[in-house]
Amino acid sequence: MEHFTENKKNLVLVGNGMVGYKFCEKFVELGMGATYNLMVFGEEPRVAYDRVKLSTYFSGTTEEELTLATADWYEDNGILLFTNELVTEIDRNEQQIKTQKGTCISYYKLILATGSSAFVPPVQGVEKEGIFVYRTIEDLEAILAFGKRARKAVVIGGGLLGLEAAKATLDMGLETHVVEFAPRLMPRQLDEQGAQTLKNKLEALDIYIHLNKNTRSFEGKDTVKKLHFADDTSLETDMVIISAGIRPRDELARQANLATGGRGGIAVNYHMQTSDPDIYAIGEVALFQQKTYGLVAPGYEMAEVALQHILGNSEKKFENVDMSTKLKLIGVDVASFGDALGETQGARTVVLDSQTSGVYKRLNISADGKRLLGGVLVGDTESYNMLLQITNNQLTVPAEPAALLVEGNTGEGTTMKASDLPDSALICSCENVDKGTICHSVVEKGVSNLAEVKKCTKAGTGCGGCMPMVKDLLEETLNAQGKAVKKVICEHFDYTRQELLDLVKVNHIRTVDELIDRYGKGQGCEICKPAVASILASTWNEMILKDNATSQDTNDRFLANIQKGGSYSVVPRVPAGEITPDKLIVLGEVAKRYHLYCKITGGQRIDLFGARLEQLPDIWEELIAAGFESGHAYGKSVRTVKSCVGSTWCRFGVQDSVSFAIQIEERYKGLRAPHKLKSAVSGCIRECAEARSKDFGIIATEKGWNLYVCGNGGANPQHAQLLASDIDEATCIRMIDRFLMFYIKTAEPLTRTAHWLKSMEGGIDYLREVVVMDSLGIGAQLEQEMTLLVNAYTCEWREVVKNPELRKQFKQFVNSDEEDTTMKFQPVRGQRVPLAW
Amino acid sequence: MLNSDTIVTQRSWYKVARVEDFPANGGACIKVKDQQIAVFHFSRNNEWYASQHLCPHRQQMGLARGMIGDIQGEPKVACPFHKQTFSLKSGTCLSSDEYQIQVYPVKVEKGFVYVGLEE
Ligand code: SRM
Ligand SMILES: Cc1cc2nc3c(=O)[nH]c(=O)nc-3n(C[C@H](O)[C@H](O)[C@H](O)COP(=O)(O)OP(=O)(O)OC[C@H]3O[C@@H](n4cnc5c(N)ncnc54)[C@H](O)[C@@H]3O)c2cc1C
Ligand code: SF4
Ligand code: FES
């Protein structure tokens, strides 16, 4: 630790919250320890923590993870930290402060970062037990402890924080009510209709909303039991969380006669100096131009300005900052930015209000129609980052501004790119990182992945909301440098997947080893080997365990899915989900014999879990004898073709979806591709098979079939898009042949069709030209290649079962026939599951 | 070189199986003295390595079924469960600072594979 010396000047910081900590961090970054001593006093018993992420404490984030820096960090950087020590007095004449514990320290400059406290309105009975505020870790601990005994909770305040608290009590399993004084939720950020959409969404999450309610009193003996409102209604409850706004903690300033505002806050100039030039105020407690700022980003900016001013640099000034917000509620997307309520003179508005999908978007456009002033997004905030950028950088909006409301679209049918933004565009507002800084880190400092960008620039380390944009910038900058232009697979090959595919084909390469020998180097790795194995499989469709077994991902290597504890699951193919009673009985008998856990999958078939490695060939021998085949649940290959029951039974069905689905599944079963492929066929427009969430989905029409492609479930659901309509079965299969083959030949490894389409220039229109109109003249060739693959199909398990050499690969121990005794199970509802890890 | 704080350990060689019992460019599990050990054959340059079979990440028996390869010449294995990778020379985890595995010497004599375990 550096020494505190007499000849260094004393900086004293009061308050070790988020902004106080940022002050310390910048102090260290600026190397100020050489000239100044820094002493920090914090009232809270712990080191500074991330208040913004406070609510994640409910979902299991630990105190440690919330901590911004450890006590050691302060010590290592020569900062003297006093926790649990309230500063009680400032003596401006003597330039010193006093604490509750009697410590007395003189200062050269004093910085007040005392933040705010939760505002508790003076309602009758507010002192009763069971009433809490929501500001510190202690508050949350108290809420958690009390909540264990409660069934119902009421949150007072329907603003940003109140709704966050409501989500927390909901997650604690409590019946949750929100009481708001105003006639709508988030009155400061949302307009009438946006608030209504939000209310619907929250109610759908089982949060009860009460508007226009003015709490008169809290009833109950010692503990709160009921809220009584001014309109003479009441609401019973077991506990209350008050989130009715915040009040700046300016008590020290008042005691020292510094100028403060009527509604609280310590008045500062644009250097953050208070009415005493040796005393600064930063963060939530600072009152700048009659306004306080209840967000971290402006506070961080204030910390920087104050430090620069102490260093004698008066060029840096605090200016009014952006108060845009995105609500961190899980399950509801809400954002407001810029002039959200359209209060600018002459502002025009464009509104998208979809009751069915629960999406409300409002954009406010300047009178001349050229600039975006701000807006409100409820239900879909995907475009928030881009819209915020357009607003903050005053970019020209399209002539038809409604285009901005459509998903990912920023006008003229073109998607706006992060690279179109000016260098000064603020990307991460928590850490105040602009686009120039991020690009600079890539160009000058050789940063090449997201983790490094975060480390080098701090972008995305706050709320994380800007990460999608940071990622785009990183990729676009790398691209512009020619670095990522070539997406080489890994260090072992200097080729893209497409180039490797061509090399394999032209040179008739059939093993991973051969390809490394001729075109790669080293031993390969877990990235390139499965990718190459997949290329080989897509090109030759040979039995994958023949020569390349150990280059397959573990599931492919053992033709089953590995599970917790190291056992495997078995998923036989059940085309279109149609299965005879006899086959069902076989599944049941096999499961019983081998103690397998049974579950119907999301893909309309039956999964048998808990098989030992050495049991797999025996199990499959029995299944194959009964007419089953591998379901390829383990492969990056065609999985299932789901179907609805269709016109054979259903009174609405217009085509026989089951028969067509079986035909499709039989044709493409097991086909290997860059990623897994799923399909479904629905018998009418009601779409019970969910075909539009599939890589290729087919929906019956009166005249034939509509073919949709590039849909996806999973983490980023995408509806499949219409490729061709009212086509007959033969045409449909031809189109699918071409589509799949084109995908296999051009997609990067581990890219699902939806993602592949997204990065395809020209999008679905281009794809339609290639597949349907055959604009490249490759249609016949694609069909022919597919036919070869279809003809080369064999069931992998059938081959293993009859081949003793292959069967040997499924031994647990090569030097012993013992079972693995470390595998442990526990009973659940009449079956067994692995012990949790 | 021996100095005063070098600990001399006793190593015994265990004959475990034939060369051809192990897959090319991959691993298999053996059981010795109640220990499960992963043995890897890098057939491209005919090198052999061995390590514990247990992956320290979630305490799963699985490393022998992992995919092998190299990173800048350092031989490694990727756990089949969550792809943590480990150096087979030093046992250090290459994807996280938190883990370390035990590695063992391997030798091949007259078509048989031997693993050296400390007593
Ligand atoms: C078994 C099953 C869950 C169930 O009990 O129902 C399942 C289990 C797994 N899914 Fe799934 N998915 C299952 C249906 C689905 C579905 C529903 C469907 O197919 O209609 C989806 C959404 C549709 C989709 O894929 O678009 C689905 C989307 C995913 C995803 C996300 C893919 C994406 O593009 O975002 C993954 C992760 C991945 O592949 O990287 C995944 C990965 C997995 C893995 C492989 C995770 C893993 O690595 O262990 C699981 C393998 C379990 C096993 O060992 O068998 N699973 N998975 C379902 C097997 C269906 C089948 O019969 O083959
Ligand atoms: C649940 C929750 C969610 C939030 N979400 C967001 C969000 O998504 N985005 C966003 O931008 N902002 C959010 N905020 C607001 C953000 O946390 C604050 O803007 C930020 O913490 C302000 O920092 P500060 O340092 O000014 O005040 P604080 O973090 O409150 O720190 C002030 C510290 O000073 C101490 N102190 C006060 N007086 C004294 C004294 N006399 N002596 C010693 N110590 C003293 C206090 O104990 C406190 O530790 C959220 C706040 C909460 C509570
Ligand atoms: S949703 Fe997640 S947990 Fe469930 S099966 Fe799929 S991958 Fe496993
Ligand atoms: S158990 Fe090995 S990586 Fe998770």
Short mmCIF file of C-alpha atoms in Angstrom, two decimals, chain A residues 54 118 229 272 363 552 589 761:
data_model
loop_
_atom_site.label_atom_id
_atom_site.label_comp_id
_atom_site.label_asym_id
_atom_site.label_seq_id
_atom_site.Cartn_x
_atom_site.Cartn_y
_atom_site.Cartn_z
CA LEU A 54 -29.91 -5.29 -6.71
CA ALA A 118 -36.14 5.90 -0.38
CA PHE A 229 -57.32 4.34 0.50
CA MET A 272 -19.89 19.84 -9.83
CA LEU A 363 -42.24 7.40 -31.98
CA GLN A 552 -17.66 -36.71 -33.72
CA GLU A 589 -41.02 -53.39 -22.27
CA GLU A 761 -27.84 -10.62 -48.58
#
